[in-house]
N, C-alpha and C. Protein backbone atom coordinates (compact mmCIF):
# COMPACT_ATOMS: atom_id res chain seq x y z
N GLU A 1 21.94 -25.79 0.36
CA GLU A 1 22.78 -26.55 -0.77
C GLU A 1 22.36 -28.01 -0.90
N GLU A 2 20.92 -28.46 -1.52
CA GLU A 2 20.95 -29.36 -2.62
C GLU A 2 20.22 -28.15 -4.05
N TRP A 3 20.78 -27.03 -3.24
CA TRP A 3 19.70 -26.23 -4.90
C TRP A 3 21.60 -25.98 -5.39
N ILE A 4 22.82 -26.11 -5.09
CA ILE A 4 23.75 -25.92 -5.73
C ILE A 4 25.41 -27.16 -5.60
N TYR A 5 24.89 -28.25 -5.33
CA TYR A 5 24.87 -29.72 -4.96
C TYR A 5 23.80 -30.32 -5.44
N GLY A 6 23.26 -30.04 -5.43
CA GLY A 6 22.14 -31.40 -6.21
C GLY A 6 21.89 -30.58 -6.82
N ARG A 7 20.70 -32.20 -8.05
CA ARG A 7 20.52 -31.52 -9.16
C ARG A 7 18.65 -31.42 -9.02
N GLY A 8 18.34 -30.49 -10.40
CA GLY A 8 16.91 -30.94 -10.78
C GLY A 8 16.49 -30.40 -10.16
N PHE A 9 15.09 -30.02 -9.71
CA PHE A 9 14.13 -28.57 -9.30
C PHE A 9 13.27 -29.61 -8.62
N PRO A 10 12.82 -28.70 -8.46
CA PRO A 10 11.25 -29.61 -7.36
C PRO A 10 10.29 -29.36 -8.58
N GLU A 11 9.00 -30.31 -8.07
CA GLU A 11 7.82 -30.69 -8.98
C GLU A 11 6.48 -30.04 -7.51
N MET A 12 5.53 -29.75 -7.45
CA MET A 12 4.63 -29.83 -6.56
C MET A 12 3.86 -29.24 -6.32
N ASP A 13 2.52 -29.47 -5.47
CA ASP A 13 1.19 -29.18 -5.97
C ASP A 13 0.93 -28.58 -5.02
N PHE A 14 -0.17 -27.96 -4.82
CA PHE A 14 -0.23 -27.21 -3.47
C PHE A 14 -2.27 -27.08 -3.41
N GLU A 15 -2.60 -26.87 -2.42
CA GLU A 15 -4.28 -27.28 -2.50
C GLU A 15 -4.31 -26.69 -0.54
N TRP A 16 -5.80 -26.59 -0.71
CA TRP A 16 -5.55 -24.75 0.38
C TRP A 16 -8.08 -25.30 0.80
N SER A 17 -7.88 -25.12 2.83
CA SER A 17 -9.25 -24.82 2.39
C SER A 17 -9.85 -24.05 3.54
N TRP A 18 -10.69 -24.06 3.09
CA TRP A 18 -11.25 -22.62 4.85
C TRP A 18 -12.22 -23.19 5.15
N SER A 19 -12.00 -22.79 6.91
CA SER A 19 -13.76 -22.44 7.67
C SER A 19 -13.11 -22.82 9.05
N GLU A 20 -14.20 -21.69 9.39
CA GLU A 20 -14.60 -21.37 10.79
C GLU A 20 -13.11 -20.69 10.91
N GLY A 21 -11.93 -20.31 10.38
CA GLY A 21 -11.53 -18.79 10.50
C GLY A 21 -10.26 -19.08 10.01
N LEU A 22 -10.12 -20.63 9.90
CA LEU A 22 -8.05 -20.99 9.36
C LEU A 22 -8.63 -21.34 7.54
N ILE A 23 -7.52 -21.52 7.23
CA ILE A 23 -6.68 -21.71 6.04
C ILE A 23 -5.80 -22.74 6.06
N GLU A 24 -6.23 -24.12 5.92
CA GLU A 24 -4.65 -25.38 6.42
C GLU A 24 -4.65 -25.15 4.54
N GLY A 25 -3.57 -25.11 4.65
CA GLY A 25 -2.91 -25.86 2.73
C GLY A 25 -2.19 -27.19 3.43
N THR A 26 -1.51 -27.57 2.90
CA THR A 26 -0.39 -28.11 2.09
C THR A 26 -0.07 -28.22 0.54
N VAL A 27 1.32 -27.75 1.26
CA VAL A 27 2.37 -28.54 -0.55
C VAL A 27 3.04 -29.63 -0.30
N ARG A 28 3.14 -30.03 -1.05
CA ARG A 28 3.66 -31.34 -1.90
C ARG A 28 4.40 -31.63 -2.57
N GLN A 29 5.69 -32.16 -2.56
CA GLN A 29 6.84 -32.00 -3.05
C GLN A 29 6.44 -33.55 -3.95
N THR A 30 6.16 -33.30 -5.25
CA THR A 30 6.28 -34.43 -6.21
C THR A 30 6.80 -35.37 -7.57
N HIS A 31 8.64 -34.82 -6.67
CA HIS A 31 9.36 -34.88 -8.44
C HIS A 31 9.66 -36.67 -7.61
N ASP A 32 10.10 -37.07 -8.79
CA ASP A 32 11.04 -37.71 -8.54
C ASP A 32 12.57 -38.05 -8.17
N PHE A 33 13.09 -38.18 -7.35
CA PHE A 33 13.82 -38.12 -6.81
C PHE A 33 15.24 -39.48 -7.31
N SER A 34 13.80 -40.53 -7.63
CA SER A 34 15.04 -41.69 -7.85
C SER A 34 16.38 -41.28 -8.82
N GLY A 35 16.24 -40.34 -9.62
CA GLY A 35 17.35 -40.28 -10.92
C GLY A 35 18.39 -38.97 -10.63
N GLY A 36 18.44 -39.30 -9.28
CA GLY A 36 19.45 -37.91 -8.22
C GLY A 36 19.20 -36.75 -7.88
N THR A 37 17.26 -36.71 -8.41
CA THR A 37 17.55 -34.89 -7.84
C THR A 37 16.68 -35.46 -6.37
N VAL A 38 17.14 -34.34 -6.00
CA VAL A 38 16.89 -33.63 -3.95
C VAL A 38 15.23 -34.96 -4.24
N ARG A 39 15.77 -35.69 -3.21
CA ARG A 39 14.06 -35.69 -2.04
C ARG A 39 13.62 -35.07 -1.46
N VAL A 40 13.89 -34.01 -0.81
CA VAL A 40 13.38 -32.99 -0.25
C VAL A 40 13.89 -31.64 -0.86
N PHE A 41 13.51 -30.53 -1.11
CA PHE A 41 14.18 -28.88 -1.28
C PHE A 41 14.03 -28.61 -0.08
N HIS A 42 14.75 -28.02 0.72
CA HIS A 42 14.28 -27.37 2.19
C HIS A 42 14.03 -26.23 1.69
N LEU A 43 13.30 -25.01 2.18
CA LEU A 43 12.88 -23.84 1.08
C LEU A 43 12.31 -23.02 1.91
N PRO A 44 12.57 -21.75 2.17
CA PRO A 44 11.61 -20.52 2.48
C PRO A 44 11.06 -19.85 1.37
N SER A 45 9.14 -19.87 1.92
CA SER A 45 8.57 -18.76 1.23
C SER A 45 8.05 -18.66 2.23
N GLU A 46 6.31 -18.10 0.78
CA GLU A 46 5.67 -17.06 1.21
C GLU A 46 4.06 -18.63 1.19
N ILE A 47 2.49 -17.60 1.56
CA ILE A 47 1.46 -17.62 1.22
C ILE A 47 0.79 -16.62 1.41
N GLU A 48 0.31 -16.14 -0.01
CA GLU A 48 -1.00 -14.91 -0.03
C GLU A 48 -2.05 -15.61 -0.37
N LEU A 49 -2.64 -14.79 0.66
CA LEU A 49 -4.28 -14.57 1.09
C LEU A 49 -4.77 -13.47 0.28
N GLY A 50 -5.54 -13.75 -1.48
CA GLY A 50 -6.46 -12.54 -1.45
C GLY A 50 -7.00 -12.44 -1.13
N PHE A 51 -7.38 -10.25 -0.78
CA PHE A 51 -8.92 -10.23 -0.96
C PHE A 51 -9.62 -9.81 -1.57
N PRO A 52 -10.83 -9.64 -1.87
CA PRO A 52 -11.52 -7.98 -2.62
C PRO A 52 -10.29 -6.80 -2.52
N ASP A 53 -10.73 -6.13 -1.09
CA ASP A 53 -9.64 -5.70 -0.83
C ASP A 53 -8.78 -4.64 -0.36
N ARG A 54 -7.65 -5.90 -0.68
CA ARG A 54 -5.65 -6.04 0.30
C ARG A 54 -6.15 -7.92 0.11
N SER A 55 -4.63 -8.03 0.37
CA SER A 55 -3.90 -9.11 0.00
C SER A 55 -2.42 -8.92 1.24
N GLU A 56 -2.69 -10.38 2.54
CA GLU A 56 -2.05 -11.10 3.45
C GLU A 56 -0.64 -12.14 3.01
N ARG A 57 0.07 -11.71 3.66
CA ARG A 57 1.72 -12.39 3.27
C ARG A 57 1.71 -13.57 4.52
N PHE A 58 1.68 -14.98 4.66
CA PHE A 58 2.22 -15.81 5.72
C PHE A 58 3.76 -16.46 4.59
N SER A 59 4.94 -16.69 6.01
CA SER A 59 6.22 -17.70 5.57
C SER A 59 5.17 -18.80 6.31
N VAL A 60 6.38 -19.54 4.92
CA VAL A 60 6.51 -20.65 5.59
C VAL A 60 8.35 -21.75 5.66
N GLU A 61 8.71 -23.18 5.77
CA GLU A 61 9.41 -23.67 5.38
C GLU A 61 9.18 -24.69 4.93
N LEU A 62 9.98 -24.73 3.88
CA LEU A 62 9.46 -26.47 3.76
C LEU A 62 10.43 -27.59 3.43
N GLY A 63 10.67 -27.87 3.89
CA GLY A 63 11.90 -29.39 4.77
C GLY A 63 11.21 -30.40 4.61
N GLN A 64 9.81 -30.90 3.95
CA GLN A 64 9.60 -32.32 4.20
C GLN A 64 9.08 -32.28 2.57
N ARG A 65 8.79 -33.91 2.78
CA ARG A 65 7.38 -34.06 0.88
C ARG A 65 6.64 -33.68 0.99
N VAL A 66 5.80 -33.29 2.61
CA VAL A 66 4.82 -32.80 1.98
C VAL A 66 5.47 -32.06 4.11
N THR A 67 4.25 -30.62 3.60
CA THR A 67 3.97 -29.41 4.11
C THR A 67 3.03 -28.89 4.32
N THR A 68 2.51 -28.95 6.07
CA THR A 68 1.19 -28.53 6.09
C THR A 68 0.93 -27.70 6.29
N PHE A 69 0.42 -26.30 6.74
CA PHE A 69 0.37 -25.39 7.57
C PHE A 69 -1.45 -24.37 8.38
N THR A 70 -1.39 -24.40 8.39
CA THR A 70 -2.45 -22.99 9.20
C THR A 70 -2.24 -21.56 9.48
N PHE A 71 -2.97 -21.69 9.58
CA PHE A 71 -2.83 -19.08 9.40
C PHE A 71 -4.50 -18.73 9.72
N PRO A 72 -4.75 -17.52 10.48
CA PRO A 72 -5.90 -17.69 10.68
C PRO A 72 -6.36 -16.80 9.55
N ALA A 73 -7.90 -16.65 9.43
CA ALA A 73 -8.68 -16.13 8.78
C ALA A 73 -10.38 -16.04 8.78
N ASP A 74 -10.61 -14.44 8.95
CA ASP A 74 -11.26 -14.97 9.78
C ASP A 74 -12.70 -14.56 8.50
N VAL A 75 -12.47 -14.32 7.10
CA VAL A 75 -13.23 -14.84 5.80
C VAL A 75 -12.90 -15.31 5.37
N ARG A 76 -13.34 -16.33 4.08
CA ARG A 76 -12.74 -16.91 3.08
C ARG A 76 -12.00 -15.94 2.07
N PRO A 77 -11.06 -16.16 2.03
CA PRO A 77 -10.31 -15.86 0.78
C PRO A 77 -10.99 -15.50 -0.54
N GLU A 78 -10.70 -15.07 -1.69
CA GLU A 78 -10.87 -15.74 -3.16
C GLU A 78 -9.88 -16.35 -3.41
N TYR A 79 -8.91 -16.38 -2.91
CA TYR A 79 -7.94 -17.08 -3.84
C TYR A 79 -6.90 -17.38 -2.61
N VAL A 80 -5.75 -18.09 -2.99
CA VAL A 80 -4.66 -18.87 -1.73
C VAL A 80 -3.58 -19.02 -2.58
N ARG A 81 -2.75 -18.59 -2.72
CA ARG A 81 -1.46 -18.55 -3.87
C ARG A 81 0.30 -19.18 -3.03
N PHE A 82 0.68 -20.01 -3.09
CA PHE A 82 2.22 -20.67 -2.76
C PHE A 82 2.69 -19.64 -3.54
N ASP A 83 4.43 -19.18 -3.26
CA ASP A 83 5.15 -18.83 -3.71
C ASP A 83 4.56 -17.43 -4.27
N PRO A 84 4.20 -16.47 -3.48
CA PRO A 84 3.30 -15.62 -4.70
C PRO A 84 4.14 -14.27 -5.06
N ASP A 85 5.59 -14.50 -5.64
CA ASP A 85 6.71 -13.95 -6.23
C ASP A 85 7.29 -14.23 -7.48
N CYS A 86 7.03 -15.59 -6.63
CA CYS A 86 7.66 -16.54 -8.12
C CYS A 86 9.56 -16.94 -8.25
N PHE A 87 9.52 -16.95 -6.84
CA PHE A 87 10.64 -16.68 -6.54
C PHE A 87 11.98 -18.26 -6.70
N ILE A 88 10.82 -19.30 -6.16
CA ILE A 88 11.82 -20.65 -6.68
C ILE A 88 11.14 -21.25 -7.61
N PRO A 89 12.61 -22.25 -8.12
CA PRO A 89 12.08 -22.04 -10.05
C PRO A 89 11.52 -23.03 -10.03
N LYS A 90 10.35 -23.94 -10.16
CA LYS A 90 9.86 -24.54 -9.80
C LYS A 90 9.18 -25.10 -10.30
N VAL A 91 8.27 -26.21 -10.96
CA VAL A 91 6.30 -27.14 -11.47
C VAL A 91 5.87 -26.71 -10.69
N MET A 92 4.61 -25.98 -11.18
CA MET A 92 3.60 -26.09 -10.05
C MET A 92 2.00 -26.45 -10.78
N SER A 93 1.35 -27.19 -9.31
CA SER A 93 0.31 -27.98 -10.22
C SER A 93 -0.49 -27.59 -9.17
N TRP A 94 -1.82 -27.64 -9.19
CA TRP A 94 -3.01 -26.46 -8.20
C TRP A 94 -4.10 -27.30 -8.66
N PRO A 95 -4.30 -29.37 -7.33
CA PRO A 95 -5.03 -30.31 -8.66
C PRO A 95 -6.62 -29.39 -7.85
N SER A 96 -7.32 -28.98 -7.31
CA SER A 96 -8.58 -28.05 -7.15
C SER A 96 -8.98 -26.56 -7.12
N ARG A 97 -7.99 -26.23 -7.74
CA ARG A 97 -7.91 -24.52 -7.65
C ARG A 97 -9.72 -24.82 -8.38
N SER A 98 -10.97 -23.89 -7.66
CA SER A 98 -12.07 -23.81 -8.60
C SER A 98 -12.04 -22.45 -10.25
N ALA A 99 -12.25 -22.41 -11.03
CA ALA A 99 -12.59 -21.87 -12.28
C ALA A 99 -12.83 -20.42 -11.47
N GLU A 100 -13.98 -20.83 -10.03
CA GLU A 100 -13.77 -18.82 -9.12
C GLU A 100 -12.77 -18.75 -8.49
N GLU A 101 -11.86 -19.72 -8.31
CA GLU A 101 -10.25 -18.38 -8.06
C GLU A 101 -9.82 -18.31 -8.54
N TRP A 102 -9.67 -19.15 -9.64
CA TRP A 102 -8.86 -18.18 -11.43
C TRP A 102 -9.28 -17.93 -11.34
N VAL A 103 -10.25 -16.59 -11.57
CA VAL A 103 -11.57 -16.03 -11.67
C VAL A 103 -10.83 -14.92 -11.02
N ALA A 104 -9.95 -14.87 -9.83
CA ALA A 104 -10.64 -13.81 -8.41
C ALA A 104 -8.82 -13.99 -8.63
N ILE A 105 -8.14 -14.58 -9.41
CA ILE A 105 -6.44 -14.50 -9.17
C ILE A 105 -6.23 -13.44 -10.23
N ALA A 106 -7.31 -13.71 -12.16
CA ALA A 106 -7.46 -12.99 -12.97
C ALA A 106 -7.77 -11.08 -12.83
N ARG A 107 -8.50 -11.51 -11.05
CA ARG A 107 -8.82 -10.12 -11.15
C ARG A 107 -8.50 -9.36 -10.16
N LEU A 108 -7.93 -10.09 -8.86
CA LEU A 108 -6.89 -8.85 -8.29
C LEU A 108 -5.99 -8.68 -7.37
N SER A 109 -4.74 -10.10 -7.81
CA SER A 109 -4.19 -10.53 -8.21
C SER A 109 -3.33 -9.66 -9.05
N LYS A 110 -2.01 -8.93 -7.65
CA LYS A 110 -0.90 -7.90 -8.27
C LYS A 110 -0.23 -8.27 -9.72
N SER A 111 0.54 -9.93 -9.46
CA SER A 111 1.04 -10.00 -9.68
C SER A 111 0.56 -10.65 -11.21
N PRO A 112 1.35 -10.35 -11.97
CA PRO A 112 1.71 -10.42 -13.39
C PRO A 112 1.79 -12.25 -14.23
N ASP A 113 3.14 -12.68 -13.10
CA ASP A 113 3.25 -14.47 -13.42
C ASP A 113 1.54 -14.75 -12.86
N ALA A 114 0.95 -14.62 -11.44
CA ALA A 114 -0.37 -15.33 -10.89
C ALA A 114 -1.08 -15.10 -12.41
N ARG A 115 -1.25 -13.29 -13.27
CA ARG A 115 -2.54 -13.86 -14.10
C ARG A 115 -2.10 -14.50 -15.24
N ARG A 116 -1.30 -14.79 -15.24
CA ARG A 116 -0.62 -15.60 -16.12
C ARG A 116 -1.20 -16.95 -16.69
N ASP A 117 -0.86 -17.66 -14.97
CA ASP A 117 -1.50 -19.26 -14.87
C ASP A 117 -3.00 -19.05 -15.02
N ALA A 118 -3.80 -18.01 -14.50
CA ALA A 118 -4.91 -17.97 -14.98
C ALA A 118 -5.54 -17.73 -15.78
N ALA A 119 -4.76 -16.05 -16.66
CA ALA A 119 -5.32 -16.94 -17.89
C ALA A 119 -4.78 -18.08 -19.02
N LEU A 120 -3.96 -19.54 -18.14
CA LEU A 120 -3.93 -20.27 -19.27
C LEU A 120 -4.63 -21.28 -18.32
N ALA A 121 -5.24 -21.05 -17.44
CA ALA A 121 -6.22 -21.61 -16.61
C ALA A 121 -7.24 -21.88 -16.51
N LEU A 122 -7.57 -20.68 -17.34
CA LEU A 122 -8.99 -20.15 -17.60
C LEU A 122 -9.72 -20.48 -19.03
N GLY A 123 -9.30 -20.41 -19.96
CA GLY A 123 -8.34 -20.88 -21.67
C GLY A 123 -9.45 -22.36 -21.76
N PRO A 124 -8.29 -23.46 -20.40
CA PRO A 124 -9.38 -25.05 -21.23
C PRO A 124 -10.75 -25.72 -20.15
N LEU A 125 -10.46 -24.37 -19.05
CA LEU A 125 -11.47 -24.02 -18.39
C LEU A 125 -13.03 -24.04 -19.35
N ALA A 126 -12.55 -22.65 -19.74
CA ALA A 126 -13.76 -21.90 -20.97
C ALA A 126 -14.37 -22.92 -21.80
N GLY A 127 -12.83 -23.79 -22.36
CA GLY A 127 -13.11 -24.82 -23.44
C GLY A 127 -14.16 -25.36 -23.66
N SER A 128 -13.86 -26.23 -21.96
CA SER A 128 -14.34 -27.16 -21.43
C SER A 128 -16.50 -27.31 -21.48
N GLN A 129 -16.45 -26.29 -20.98
CA GLN A 129 -17.49 -25.97 -21.40
C GLN A 129 -18.79 -25.99 -22.59
N LYS A 130 -20.03 -26.27 -22.35
CA LYS A 130 -20.87 -25.62 -24.18
C LYS A 130 -21.21 -24.75 -24.28
N ARG A 131 -21.35 -24.75 -26.28
CA ARG A 131 -21.14 -23.62 -26.75
C ARG A 131 -22.64 -22.31 -25.83
N GLY A 132 -22.56 -21.38 -25.34
CA GLY A 132 -23.66 -21.01 -25.11
C GLY A 132 -24.02 -21.40 -23.53
N GLU A 133 -23.09 -22.22 -22.78
CA GLU A 133 -23.50 -22.10 -21.61
C GLU A 133 -23.82 -20.33 -20.26
N PRO A 134 -23.38 -20.60 -19.84
CA PRO A 134 -23.22 -18.64 -18.85
C PRO A 134 -21.09 -19.04 -18.86
N ALA A 135 -20.56 -20.28 -18.26
CA ALA A 135 -20.01 -20.83 -17.31
C ALA A 135 -19.01 -20.36 -18.29
N ARG A 136 -19.18 -20.87 -20.22
CA ARG A 136 -18.33 -20.78 -20.53
C ARG A 136 -18.53 -18.84 -21.37
N GLU A 137 -19.11 -18.85 -21.67
CA GLU A 137 -19.27 -17.06 -21.42
C GLU A 137 -18.53 -16.49 -20.33
N GLU A 138 -19.12 -16.34 -19.32
CA GLU A 138 -18.11 -16.23 -18.06
C GLU A 138 -16.74 -15.59 -18.76
N LEU A 139 -15.63 -17.49 -18.07
CA LEU A 139 -14.89 -17.30 -18.34
C LEU A 139 -14.04 -16.60 -19.50
N THR A 140 -15.42 -16.68 -21.12
CA THR A 140 -14.26 -15.55 -22.24
C THR A 140 -14.29 -14.49 -21.78
N GLY A 141 -15.41 -14.27 -20.70
CA GLY A 141 -14.77 -12.32 -21.12
C GLY A 141 -14.11 -11.98 -19.51
N GLU A 142 -14.05 -12.86 -18.91
CA GLU A 142 -12.77 -13.04 -17.65
C GLU A 142 -11.17 -13.32 -18.65
N LEU A 143 -10.95 -13.70 -20.32
CA LEU A 143 -9.45 -14.03 -20.63
C LEU A 143 -10.20 -12.36 -22.20
N LEU A 144 -10.77 -12.08 -22.07
CA LEU A 144 -10.89 -10.87 -22.82
C LEU A 144 -10.44 -9.62 -21.89
N ALA A 145 -10.82 -9.63 -20.69
CA ALA A 145 -10.98 -7.97 -20.06
C ALA A 145 -9.36 -8.54 -20.32
N LEU A 146 -9.03 -9.45 -19.91
CA LEU A 146 -7.22 -9.83 -20.06
C LEU A 146 -6.98 -9.03 -20.96
N LEU A 147 -7.51 -10.03 -21.78
CA LEU A 147 -6.46 -8.91 -22.85
C LEU A 147 -6.81 -8.31 -23.87
N ARG A 148 -8.03 -7.46 -23.46
CA ARG A 148 -7.52 -5.82 -23.36
C ARG A 148 -7.13 -4.82 -22.45
N GLU A 149 -7.27 -4.89 -21.28
CA GLU A 149 -7.67 -3.95 -19.77
C GLU A 149 -5.85 -4.11 -19.58
N ASP A 150 -5.34 -5.71 -18.82
CA ASP A 150 -4.06 -5.67 -18.53
C ASP A 150 -2.82 -4.51 -18.74
N GLU A 151 -2.39 -4.80 -17.99
CA GLU A 151 -0.98 -3.51 -18.31
C GLU A 151 0.50 -4.61 -18.53
N ASN A 152 -0.22 -5.18 -18.32
CA ASN A 152 0.75 -6.58 -18.86
C ASN A 152 1.37 -7.34 -20.32
N SER A 153 2.42 -6.95 -21.03
CA SER A 153 2.19 -7.05 -22.70
C SER A 153 1.89 -8.87 -22.11
N TRP A 154 2.91 -9.14 -21.10
CA TRP A 154 2.79 -11.32 -20.83
C TRP A 154 1.81 -11.60 -20.86
N VAL A 155 0.93 -10.37 -20.34
CA VAL A 155 -0.41 -11.55 -19.00
C VAL A 155 -1.31 -11.34 -20.79
N ARG A 156 -1.58 -10.54 -21.20
CA ARG A 156 -2.35 -10.22 -22.63
C ARG A 156 -1.81 -11.06 -24.24
N ALA A 157 -0.72 -11.23 -23.98
CA ALA A 157 -0.37 -12.67 -24.79
C ALA A 157 -0.59 -13.91 -23.82
N ASP A 158 -0.64 -14.11 -23.08
CA ASP A 158 -1.38 -15.30 -22.79
C ASP A 158 -2.96 -15.37 -22.91
N ALA A 159 -3.13 -14.14 -22.67
CA ALA A 159 -4.95 -14.53 -22.38
C ALA A 159 -5.37 -15.06 -24.26
N ALA A 160 -4.38 -14.56 -24.79
CA ALA A 160 -5.37 -14.27 -26.18
C ALA A 160 -4.73 -16.00 -26.71
N THR A 161 -3.38 -16.70 -26.07
CA THR A 161 -2.57 -17.38 -26.43
C THR A 161 -4.01 -18.89 -25.64
N ALA A 162 -4.48 -18.53 -24.57
CA ALA A 162 -6.08 -19.25 -24.32
C ALA A 162 -7.00 -19.16 -24.65
N LEU A 163 -7.40 -17.88 -25.48
CA LEU A 163 -8.66 -17.14 -26.41
C LEU A 163 -9.26 -18.22 -27.51
N ALA A 164 -7.20 -18.52 -28.26
CA ALA A 164 -6.94 -19.53 -29.27
C ALA A 164 -7.17 -20.37 -29.46
N GLY A 165 -7.75 -21.13 -27.58
CA GLY A 165 -8.68 -22.35 -27.86
C GLY A 165 -9.65 -22.34 -27.92
N VAL A 166 -10.44 -21.27 -27.08
CA VAL A 166 -11.98 -21.17 -27.01
C VAL A 166 -13.09 -20.36 -27.95
N LEU A 167 -12.28 -20.06 -29.17
CA LEU A 167 -12.75 -19.26 -29.70
C LEU A 167 -12.86 -20.37 -30.47
N GLU A 168 -14.20 -19.87 -32.21
CA GLU A 168 -14.16 -20.49 -33.32
C GLU A 168 -14.12 -20.65 -34.03
N GLY A 169 -13.70 -20.22 -35.72
CA GLY A 169 -13.40 -20.04 -36.91
C GLY A 169 -12.89 -18.28 -37.13
N PRO A 170 -12.72 -17.78 -37.73
CA PRO A 170 -11.93 -17.07 -37.47
C PRO A 170 -11.02 -16.45 -36.69
N VAL A 171 -12.10 -16.13 -36.19
CA VAL A 171 -11.41 -15.26 -34.66
C VAL A 171 -10.28 -15.64 -33.44
N GLY A 172 -11.08 -17.70 -33.80
CA GLY A 172 -9.99 -18.27 -33.42
C GLY A 172 -8.48 -18.28 -33.74
N GLU A 173 -9.09 -18.97 -35.24
CA GLU A 173 -7.57 -19.10 -35.91
C GLU A 173 -6.73 -18.15 -35.83
N ALA A 174 -7.21 -16.38 -36.00
CA ALA A 174 -5.79 -15.06 -36.26
C ALA A 174 -5.37 -15.45 -34.16
N LEU A 175 -6.34 -16.04 -33.94
CA LEU A 175 -5.71 -15.75 -32.08
C LEU A 175 -4.37 -16.39 -32.47
């Protein structure tokens, strides 16, 4: 009902952790509701756990400002994504997502939207490292791999945009 008669769209953040065979996660609806936006959007979604050889999905139901969940995972996943198919119109943030997780998303996710998010996140992460630092070189290499090898033109475009903020001189300017 809030999607038809309500105003606005959800703004959310997502965090997760793994310990002793369990994934624990939290989805927070952080949008301001004082201007008429619905306080809580009620909707079903999925959580995707990404492993090097497979991915697994679990259903979740959002119905509160803060929704927590727990799922079994014998090993720590490379990444965990909320709404992996991007069905929910929203603004999303991942306050604690590491560079390693973004790299895993760039390498392993089948979703072009996820790889686009990864490219746009990796650019500032690479740019924040000092020139010549191994982390900067690794992150830049991941962006170059997306630019050269990804089958999706939007992913390649976002990788080029991200690289423009990292590379210096005429190459960065050309991008």
